[in-house]
Amino acid sequence: MQRVVLHVDMDYFFAAIEERESPGLRGKAVVVCMLSGRSELSGAVSTCNYVAREFGIRSGMPCSGAKKLNPDAVFLPVRKEFYTTVSDRVMEILRSYADVKEDGNAFEQISIDEAFVEITEKTGGDFNLAFDLAMQIQNEIKEKEMLTCSVGIGPNKLIAKMASSIKKPEGITVVSPDKLEDFLWPLKVSKLWGIGDVTAGKLQEMGIIKIKDLAEHEVLDLVSTFGKTRGIWLKQAAAGIDDSPLKERDGSEQIGRIATLSEDTLDLELISPLLERLAEDVISKLDSRGLSFRVVTVMVINSNFRMYTKSRTLNHPVYSKEILLGTAREIMNEFLSESRVELRRLGVRVGDLQKRKGQKSLFDY
Ligand code: DCP
Ligand code: CA
Ligand code: CA
């Protein structure tokens, strides 16, 4: 049967949630900032609404720069945890549309605001039915969460993902199997999902500019430059071929929190309270979802902006705050004994998550 895959991406996600929470923001330029907490507007723009984009404001630019582009814009701090709870509800809606397989739904969340939904069986491979389902999804998310999204529909993940960004906000873009070449070939190779700057640069040196050039290029030449797997992937992707299945990523999912210290330091006295707060936040996230963890990871960013992580795997899954904090402290002590450069930011996260079965502490075993 003809595969049908949807890719759904929420429109200006963090800023849209802020607009929804404060109707007074409607029509204003809204900029959500990752503030470092040091001084006013000392961080980067996380995202902004479409009004702000008209002023040239973009994700990643310094908030101070955004302020220069539009001094009247409303600047709000990121509330990642809150956005995650909204994301979880949106994902539940999306998951409910996916085909059901033996090993769960044919659903794959790939970031806080986007996911693939396979609807091959639901639609019997019919792209017109897929369009109707996409509208239904948009309506349900709008009704239940007062948020808009854009949808790409294609015969696989690659095409669906590339299609969803064509019409935004509230767009639906259909690329049926007979339209693959019309859709892909005029685009630059850098637009192909999975091609980064490095690959695009190498391809350009080979005279491959458009996806059409890539599709028509000798596969052996690609293999000799990029290796067998990558070379064949490039050739196939340029033809719009992608057989990768959708997979739920629950098993590899991690839950974590990151925060900035009030000053750069190597002093455990100053670091401990923040570590404790992060551990508490992580535990309360686990509590709300009834999950336990087996892997603890501590991440530090030093004042040279280098990031380091260390992990510990416990013998059994647990969900105790004491164990999380104790393990995080041990790891932190290691960092402190090794590091000469002061720390700036800390993160605590847990992995190998599973549903709780009554195990609380290691001593229960
Ligand atoms: N995000 C971030 N920093 C970035 C890019 C994104 O913190 N450099 C966050 C904020 C976004 C969310 O991730 O709301 C989703 O990212 P998108 O790239 O999908 O951007 P938006 O949803 O904000 O806008 P669009 O309507 O273009 O999808
Ligand atoms: Ca988005
Ligand atoms: Ca996105």
Short mmCIF file of C-alpha atoms and ligand atoms in Angstrom, two decimals:
data_model
loop_
_atom_site.label_atom_id
_atom_site.label_comp_id
_atom_site.label_asym_id
_atom_site.label_seq_id
_atom_site.Cartn_x
_atom_site.Cartn_y
_atom_site.Cartn_z
CA MET A 1 0.00 0.00 0.00
CA GLN A 2 1.16 3.57 -0.71
CA ARG A 3 2.65 5.00 2.50
CA VAL A 4 1.23 8.29 3.84
CA VAL A 5 3.18 10.19 6.49
CA LEU A 6 2.31 13.52 8.11
CA HIS A 7 4.80 15.88 9.69
CA VAL A 8 3.24 18.38 12.07
CA ASP A 9 5.14 21.46 13.26
CA MET A 10 3.59 23.94 15.68
CA ASP A 11 3.59 27.59 14.57
CA TYR A 12 5.91 29.98 16.53
CA PHE A 13 5.42 27.53 19.36
CA PHE A 14 6.74 29.17 22.57
CA ALA A 15 5.49 32.62 21.53
CA ALA A 16 2.10 31.20 20.51
CA ILE A 17 1.69 29.70 23.97
CA GLU A 18 2.56 33.05 25.57
CA GLU A 19 0.01 34.80 23.32
CA ARG A 20 -2.62 32.30 24.31
CA GLU A 21 -1.88 32.81 28.01
CA SER A 22 -2.08 36.61 27.78
CA PRO A 23 -4.67 37.73 25.21
CA GLY A 24 -3.40 41.29 25.68
CA LEU A 25 -0.35 40.31 23.61
CA ARG A 26 -2.39 39.76 20.43
CA GLY A 27 -1.15 41.91 17.59
CA LYS A 28 2.01 42.88 19.44
CA ALA A 29 5.51 41.69 18.63
CA VAL A 30 6.26 38.94 21.17
CA VAL A 31 9.83 37.75 21.73
CA VAL A 32 10.60 34.79 23.98
CA CYS A 33 14.13 35.01 25.37
CA MET A 34 16.52 32.58 26.95
CA LEU A 35 17.79 35.03 29.53
CA SER A 36 21.02 34.15 31.26
CA GLY A 37 19.65 35.81 34.41
CA ARG A 38 22.71 38.02 34.76
CA SER A 39 21.39 41.28 33.45
CA GLU A 40 18.35 42.40 31.54
CA LEU A 41 18.15 40.99 27.98
CA SER A 42 21.56 39.28 28.17
CA GLY A 43 20.46 36.10 26.39
CA ALA A 44 19.43 34.86 22.95
CA VAL A 45 16.02 34.87 21.25
CA SER A 46 14.36 31.48 21.62
CA THR A 47 11.56 32.34 19.21
CA CYS A 48 9.15 35.15 18.37
CA ASN A 49 5.72 35.55 16.83
CA TYR A 50 5.12 36.51 13.20
CA VAL A 51 4.57 40.19 14.05
CA ALA A 52 8.09 40.27 15.52
CA ARG A 53 9.47 38.45 12.46
CA GLU A 54 8.28 41.33 10.28
CA PHE A 55 10.86 43.46 12.11
CA GLY A 56 13.59 40.98 11.22
CA ILE A 57 13.73 39.36 14.66
CA ARG A 58 14.84 35.70 14.49
CA SER A 59 15.60 32.73 16.76
CA GLY A 60 19.17 32.71 18.00
CA MET A 61 19.92 36.43 17.73
CA PRO A 62 20.88 38.31 20.90
CA CYS A 63 17.82 39.69 22.74
CA SER A 64 19.52 43.08 22.88
CA GLY A 65 19.69 43.03 19.06
CA ALA A 66 15.99 42.17 18.87
CA LYS A 67 15.25 45.12 21.14
CA LYS A 68 17.06 47.42 18.70
CA LEU A 69 14.99 46.06 15.79
CA ASN A 70 11.77 46.70 17.68
CA PRO A 71 11.97 48.63 20.97
CA ASP A 72 8.18 48.17 21.45
CA ALA A 73 8.31 44.38 21.34
CA VAL A 74 7.25 42.47 24.46
CA PHE A 75 10.15 40.39 25.84
CA LEU A 76 9.27 37.33 27.91
CA PRO A 77 11.51 34.73 29.57
CA VAL A 78 11.32 31.11 28.34
CA ARG A 79 9.13 28.85 30.46
CA LYS A 80 10.36 25.57 29.07
CA GLU A 81 8.71 23.35 31.63
CA PHE A 82 5.33 24.90 31.00
CA TYR A 83 5.76 24.60 27.22
CA THR A 84 6.64 20.93 27.73
CA THR A 85 3.32 20.25 29.45
CA VAL A 86 1.52 21.90 26.51
CA SER A 87 3.69 19.90 24.09
CA ASP A 88 2.81 16.66 25.88
CA ARG A 89 -0.91 17.34 25.38
CA VAL A 90 -0.43 18.24 21.71
CA MET A 91 1.60 15.05 21.21
CA GLU A 92 -1.20 13.00 22.79
CA ILE A 93 -3.61 14.45 20.22
CA LEU A 94 -1.22 13.69 17.36
CA ARG A 95 -0.45 10.19 18.61
CA SER A 96 -4.15 9.44 18.62
CA TYR A 97 -4.30 9.91 14.83
CA ALA A 98 -1.47 7.48 14.06
CA ASP A 99 -1.91 3.97 12.70
CA VAL A 100 -1.77 1.41 15.46
CA LYS A 101 0.97 -1.19 15.12
CA GLU A 102 1.85 -4.24 17.24
CA ASP A 103 4.60 -2.33 18.98
CA GLY A 104 2.55 0.82 19.60
CA ASN A 105 1.40 3.68 17.43
CA ALA A 106 3.17 4.67 14.22
CA PHE A 107 4.16 7.94 15.82
CA GLU A 108 7.46 9.74 16.34
CA GLN A 109 8.02 12.98 18.20
CA ILE A 110 11.23 14.61 16.99
CA SER A 111 11.31 17.82 19.02
CA ILE A 112 9.24 19.78 21.51
CA ASP A 113 6.95 21.03 18.73
CA GLU A 114 7.04 18.51 15.91
CA ALA A 115 6.19 14.90 15.19
CA PHE A 116 5.61 12.38 12.44
CA VAL A 117 2.28 10.59 12.23
CA GLU A 118 1.91 7.65 9.86
CA ILE A 119 -1.63 7.26 8.49
CA THR A 120 -1.06 4.71 5.72
CA GLU A 121 -3.65 2.27 7.03
CA LYS A 122 -6.10 4.94 8.16
CA THR A 123 -6.20 6.46 4.69
CA GLY A 124 -5.62 3.33 2.63
CA GLY A 125 -2.86 5.31 0.92
CA ASP A 126 -5.26 8.06 -0.24
CA PHE A 127 -3.70 11.54 -0.17
CA ASN A 128 -7.09 13.28 -0.33
CA LEU A 129 -8.15 11.54 2.86
CA ALA A 130 -4.79 12.51 4.33
CA PHE A 131 -5.56 16.16 3.61
CA ASP A 132 -8.90 15.84 5.45
CA LEU A 133 -7.17 14.24 8.43
CA ALA A 134 -4.58 17.03 8.48
CA MET A 135 -7.42 19.60 8.69
CA GLN A 136 -9.04 17.58 11.45
CA ILE A 137 -5.76 17.60 13.38
CA GLN A 138 -5.41 21.37 12.94
CA ASN A 139 -8.98 21.89 14.15
CA GLU A 140 -8.61 19.65 17.18
CA ILE A 141 -5.37 21.33 18.30
CA LYS A 142 -6.96 24.73 17.79
CA GLU A 143 -10.05 23.80 19.76
CA LYS A 144 -8.31 22.06 22.64
CA GLU A 145 -5.12 24.08 22.91
CA MET A 146 -5.89 27.31 21.02
CA LEU A 147 -2.71 26.83 18.99
CA THR A 148 -2.04 26.52 15.27
CA CYS A 149 0.23 24.15 13.39
CA SER A 150 1.43 23.45 9.88
CA VAL A 151 1.34 20.04 8.25
CA GLY A 152 3.39 18.38 5.54
CA ILE A 153 2.00 15.28 3.83
CA GLY A 154 4.27 12.94 1.90
CA PRO A 155 5.01 9.30 1.05
CA ASN A 156 7.71 9.19 3.75
CA LYS A 157 9.27 11.13 6.66
CA LEU A 158 11.81 12.96 4.51
CA ILE A 159 9.20 14.49 2.20
CA ALA A 160 6.64 15.16 4.94
CA LYS A 161 9.26 16.99 7.02
CA MET A 162 10.35 19.16 4.10
CA ALA A 163 6.75 19.88 3.09
CA SER A 164 5.57 21.14 6.49
CA SER A 165 7.72 24.28 6.31
CA ILE A 166 6.43 25.34 2.89
CA LYS A 167 3.20 26.98 4.07
CA LYS A 168 3.25 28.56 7.52
CA PRO A 169 1.38 29.39 9.70
CA GLU A 170 -1.65 27.07 9.51
CA GLY A 171 -0.62 25.57 6.19
CA ILE A 172 -1.08 22.12 4.73
CA THR A 173 1.30 21.07 1.97
CA VAL A 174 0.71 17.85 0.06
CA VAL A 175 3.48 16.22 -1.94
CA SER A 176 2.03 13.12 -3.53
CA PRO A 177 4.36 10.44 -4.97
CA ASP A 178 3.91 11.71 -8.55
CA LYS A 179 5.04 15.22 -7.49
CA LEU A 180 8.32 14.27 -5.79
CA GLU A 181 10.59 15.57 -8.52
CA ASP A 182 8.63 18.81 -9.05
CA PHE A 183 8.91 19.44 -5.33
CA LEU A 184 12.51 18.45 -4.66
CA TRP A 185 14.55 19.08 -7.74
CA PRO A 186 14.45 22.89 -7.93
CA LEU A 187 15.60 23.17 -4.29
CA LYS A 188 19.20 23.70 -3.22
CA VAL A 189 20.86 20.59 -1.74
CA SER A 190 21.16 22.35 1.62
CA LYS A 191 17.35 22.18 1.86
CA LEU A 192 17.40 18.39 1.86
CA TRP A 193 16.59 17.26 5.40
CA GLY A 194 19.74 15.65 6.80
CA ILE A 195 22.24 17.69 4.80
CA GLY A 196 24.23 20.12 6.92
CA ASP A 197 26.64 22.88 5.99
CA VAL A 198 29.62 20.53 5.69
CA THR A 199 27.96 18.14 3.25
CA ALA A 200 26.41 21.02 1.30
CA GLY A 201 29.88 22.60 1.03
CA LYS A 202 31.46 19.39 -0.28
CA LEU A 203 28.63 18.89 -2.77
CA GLN A 204 29.05 22.44 -4.01
CA GLU A 205 32.75 21.77 -4.63
CA MET A 206 31.64 18.81 -6.76
CA GLY A 207 29.40 21.12 -8.77
CA ILE A 208 26.22 19.77 -7.17
CA ILE A 209 24.02 22.75 -6.34
CA LYS A 210 20.38 21.71 -6.77
CA ILE A 211 18.76 18.50 -5.57
CA LYS A 212 18.27 17.67 -9.26
CA ASP A 213 22.07 17.72 -9.73
CA LEU A 214 22.40 15.31 -6.83
CA ALA A 215 19.73 12.97 -8.18
CA GLU A 216 21.51 12.82 -11.55
CA HIS A 217 25.00 12.43 -10.11
CA GLU A 218 26.90 9.14 -10.46
CA VAL A 219 26.28 7.20 -7.23
CA LEU A 220 29.81 5.69 -7.25
CA ASP A 221 31.26 9.18 -7.16
CA LEU A 222 29.09 10.03 -4.14
CA VAL A 223 30.12 6.80 -2.43
CA SER A 224 33.81 7.50 -2.96
CA THR A 225 33.47 10.97 -1.43
CA PHE A 226 30.99 10.27 1.40
CA GLY A 227 31.35 6.55 2.07
CA LYS A 228 28.91 3.80 1.15
CA THR A 229 26.03 4.44 3.56
CA ARG A 230 26.00 8.21 3.23
CA GLY A 231 26.64 8.15 -0.53
CA ILE A 232 23.71 5.85 -1.20
CA TRP A 233 21.53 7.81 1.20
CA LEU A 234 22.28 11.07 -0.67
CA LYS A 235 21.40 9.52 -4.03
CA GLN A 236 18.13 8.09 -2.72
CA ALA A 237 17.10 11.14 -0.73
CA ALA A 238 17.53 13.30 -3.85
CA ALA A 239 14.98 11.04 -5.53
CA GLY A 240 12.65 11.42 -2.54
CA ILE A 241 13.20 7.83 -1.40
CA ASP A 242 13.16 7.17 2.36
CA ASP A 243 12.06 3.86 3.85
CA SER A 244 12.80 4.69 7.48
CA PRO A 245 10.00 3.67 9.83
CA LEU A 246 8.47 5.85 12.54
CA LYS A 247 9.62 4.94 16.00
CA GLU A 248 8.41 6.06 19.39
CA ARG A 249 11.40 7.35 21.28
CA ASP A 250 10.18 6.63 24.79
CA GLY A 251 13.02 4.24 25.62
CA SER A 252 15.73 6.75 24.88
CA GLU A 253 13.85 9.72 26.26
CA GLN A 254 15.52 11.83 28.92
CA ILE A 255 14.12 14.36 31.35
CA GLY A 256 16.30 17.19 32.55
CA ARG A 257 16.71 20.74 33.76
CA ILE A 258 19.46 23.31 33.19
CA ALA A 259 20.08 26.60 34.99
CA THR A 260 22.69 29.34 35.30
CA LEU A 261 24.64 29.91 38.53
CA SER A 262 24.38 33.36 40.07
CA GLU A 263 28.13 33.69 39.52
CA ASP A 264 30.86 31.60 37.91
CA THR A 265 32.30 29.36 40.63
CA LEU A 266 33.98 26.11 41.66
CA ASP A 267 32.60 26.32 45.21
CA LEU A 268 30.37 23.39 46.14
CA GLU A 269 28.61 25.59 48.72
CA LEU A 270 27.36 27.81 45.94
CA ILE A 271 26.67 24.98 43.53
CA SER A 272 24.77 22.69 45.91
CA PRO A 273 21.54 24.69 46.25
CA LEU A 274 21.16 24.92 42.47
CA LEU A 275 21.92 21.22 42.07
CA GLU A 276 19.23 20.49 44.63
CA ARG A 277 16.69 22.69 42.88
CA LEU A 278 17.40 21.01 39.54
CA ALA A 279 17.06 17.55 41.10
CA GLU A 280 13.74 18.57 42.66
CA ASP A 281 12.45 19.83 39.33
CA VAL A 282 13.48 16.63 37.59
CA ILE A 283 11.80 14.50 40.25
CA SER A 284 8.56 16.47 40.03
CA LYS A 285 8.53 15.95 36.25
CA LEU A 286 9.04 12.23 36.81
CA ASP A 287 6.29 12.23 39.46
CA SER A 288 3.78 13.83 37.14
CA ARG A 289 4.38 11.10 34.58
CA GLY A 290 4.83 8.18 36.99
CA LEU A 291 8.30 7.37 35.70
CA SER A 292 11.46 6.01 37.31
CA PHE A 293 15.03 6.37 36.03
CA ARG A 294 18.23 4.37 35.96
CA VAL A 295 20.74 6.78 34.43
CA VAL A 296 21.77 10.08 36.02
CA THR A 297 23.68 12.64 33.96
CA VAL A 298 25.19 15.88 35.19
CA MET A 299 26.13 18.52 32.65
CA VAL A 300 28.31 21.56 33.31
CA ILE A 301 29.13 24.51 31.12
CA ASN A 302 32.24 26.38 32.24
CA SER A 303 33.07 30.04 31.90
CA ASN A 304 34.79 29.26 28.56
CA PHE A 305 31.42 27.96 27.35
CA ARG A 306 32.71 24.40 27.04
CA MET A 307 30.22 21.72 27.94
CA TYR A 308 31.03 18.46 29.74
CA THR A 309 28.78 15.62 30.83
CA LYS A 310 29.21 12.58 33.08
CA SER A 311 26.70 9.81 33.70
CA ARG A 312 26.13 7.01 36.18
CA THR A 313 23.95 3.98 35.65
CA LEU A 314 22.24 2.57 38.74
CA ASN A 315 21.62 -1.13 39.25
CA HIS A 316 17.87 -0.68 39.41
CA PRO A 317 15.31 1.88 38.29
CA VAL A 318 14.38 4.28 41.12
CA TYR A 319 12.50 7.52 41.58
CA SER A 320 13.86 8.84 44.85
CA LYS A 321 15.04 12.42 45.10
CA GLU A 322 17.69 11.41 47.65
CA ILE A 323 19.26 8.96 45.23
CA LEU A 324 19.13 11.43 42.37
CA LEU A 325 20.67 14.20 44.45
CA GLY A 326 23.27 11.90 46.03
CA THR A 327 24.37 10.62 42.63
CA ALA A 328 24.39 14.10 41.13
CA ARG A 329 26.54 15.34 44.05
CA GLU A 330 29.05 12.53 43.54
CA ILE A 331 29.35 13.38 39.87
CA MET A 332 29.64 17.08 40.67
CA ASN A 333 32.45 16.39 43.14
CA GLU A 334 34.33 14.64 40.36
CA PHE A 335 33.88 17.63 38.09
CA LEU A 336 35.05 20.00 40.81
CA SER A 337 38.13 17.93 41.60
CA GLU A 338 39.11 17.90 37.91
CA SER A 339 38.13 21.35 36.75
CA ARG A 340 40.26 24.48 36.99
CA VAL A 341 37.83 26.60 35.06
CA GLU A 342 34.85 27.99 36.96
CA LEU A 343 31.39 26.68 36.19
CA ARG A 344 28.68 28.84 34.71
CA ARG A 345 25.69 26.57 34.08
CA LEU A 346 24.57 23.20 35.45
CA GLY A 347 22.20 20.56 34.25
CA VAL A 348 20.77 17.42 35.78
CA ARG A 349 19.00 14.84 33.69
CA VAL A 350 17.80 11.29 33.98
CA GLY A 351 17.45 8.56 31.38
CA ASP A 352 16.51 4.93 30.83
CA LEU A 353 13.02 5.94 31.95
CA GLN A 354 10.33 3.43 32.69
CA LYS A 355 6.91 3.24 34.26
CA ARG A 356 7.09 2.84 38.04
CA LYS A 357 6.48 -0.56 39.54
CA GLY A 358 6.67 0.38 43.21
CA GLN A 359 10.47 0.56 43.40
CA LYS A 360 11.46 3.65 45.34
CA SER A 361 14.92 3.19 46.72
CA LEU A 362 17.78 0.83 46.09
CA PHE A 363 17.15 -0.64 49.55
CA ASP A 364 13.83 -2.13 48.48
CA TYR A 365 15.77 -4.78 46.60
N1 DCP B 1 13.70 27.19 19.78
C1 DCP B 1 14.73 27.71 20.54
N2 DCP B 1 15.89 28.15 19.94
C2 DCP B 1 16.04 28.08 18.59
C3 DCP B 1 15.00 27.54 17.81
C4 DCP B 1 13.83 27.11 18.44
O1 DCP B 1 14.61 27.79 21.77
N3 DCP B 1 17.18 28.53 18.02
C5 DCP B 1 12.45 26.75 20.45
C6 DCP B 1 11.43 27.88 20.42
C7 DCP B 1 10.44 27.46 19.36
C8 DCP B 1 10.52 25.95 19.40
O2 DCP B 1 11.86 25.64 19.79
O3 DCP B 1 9.14 27.94 19.62
C9 DCP B 1 10.22 25.32 18.07
O4 DCP B 1 11.18 25.72 17.11
P1 DCP B 1 10.82 26.01 15.61
O5 DCP B 1 12.09 26.04 14.86
O6 DCP B 1 9.78 25.02 15.14
O7 DCP B 1 10.24 27.49 15.60
P2 DCP B 1 8.81 28.07 15.99
O8 DCP B 1 7.83 26.99 16.29
O9 DCP B 1 9.00 29.07 17.06
O10 DCP B 1 8.40 28.86 14.68
P3 DCP B 1 7.82 28.31 13.28
O11 DCP B 1 6.43 28.84 13.20
O12 DCP B 1 8.72 28.90 12.26
O13 DCP B 1 7.90 26.81 13.32
CA CA B 2 7.54 25.23 14.92
CA CA B 3 10.01 22.74 15.04
#
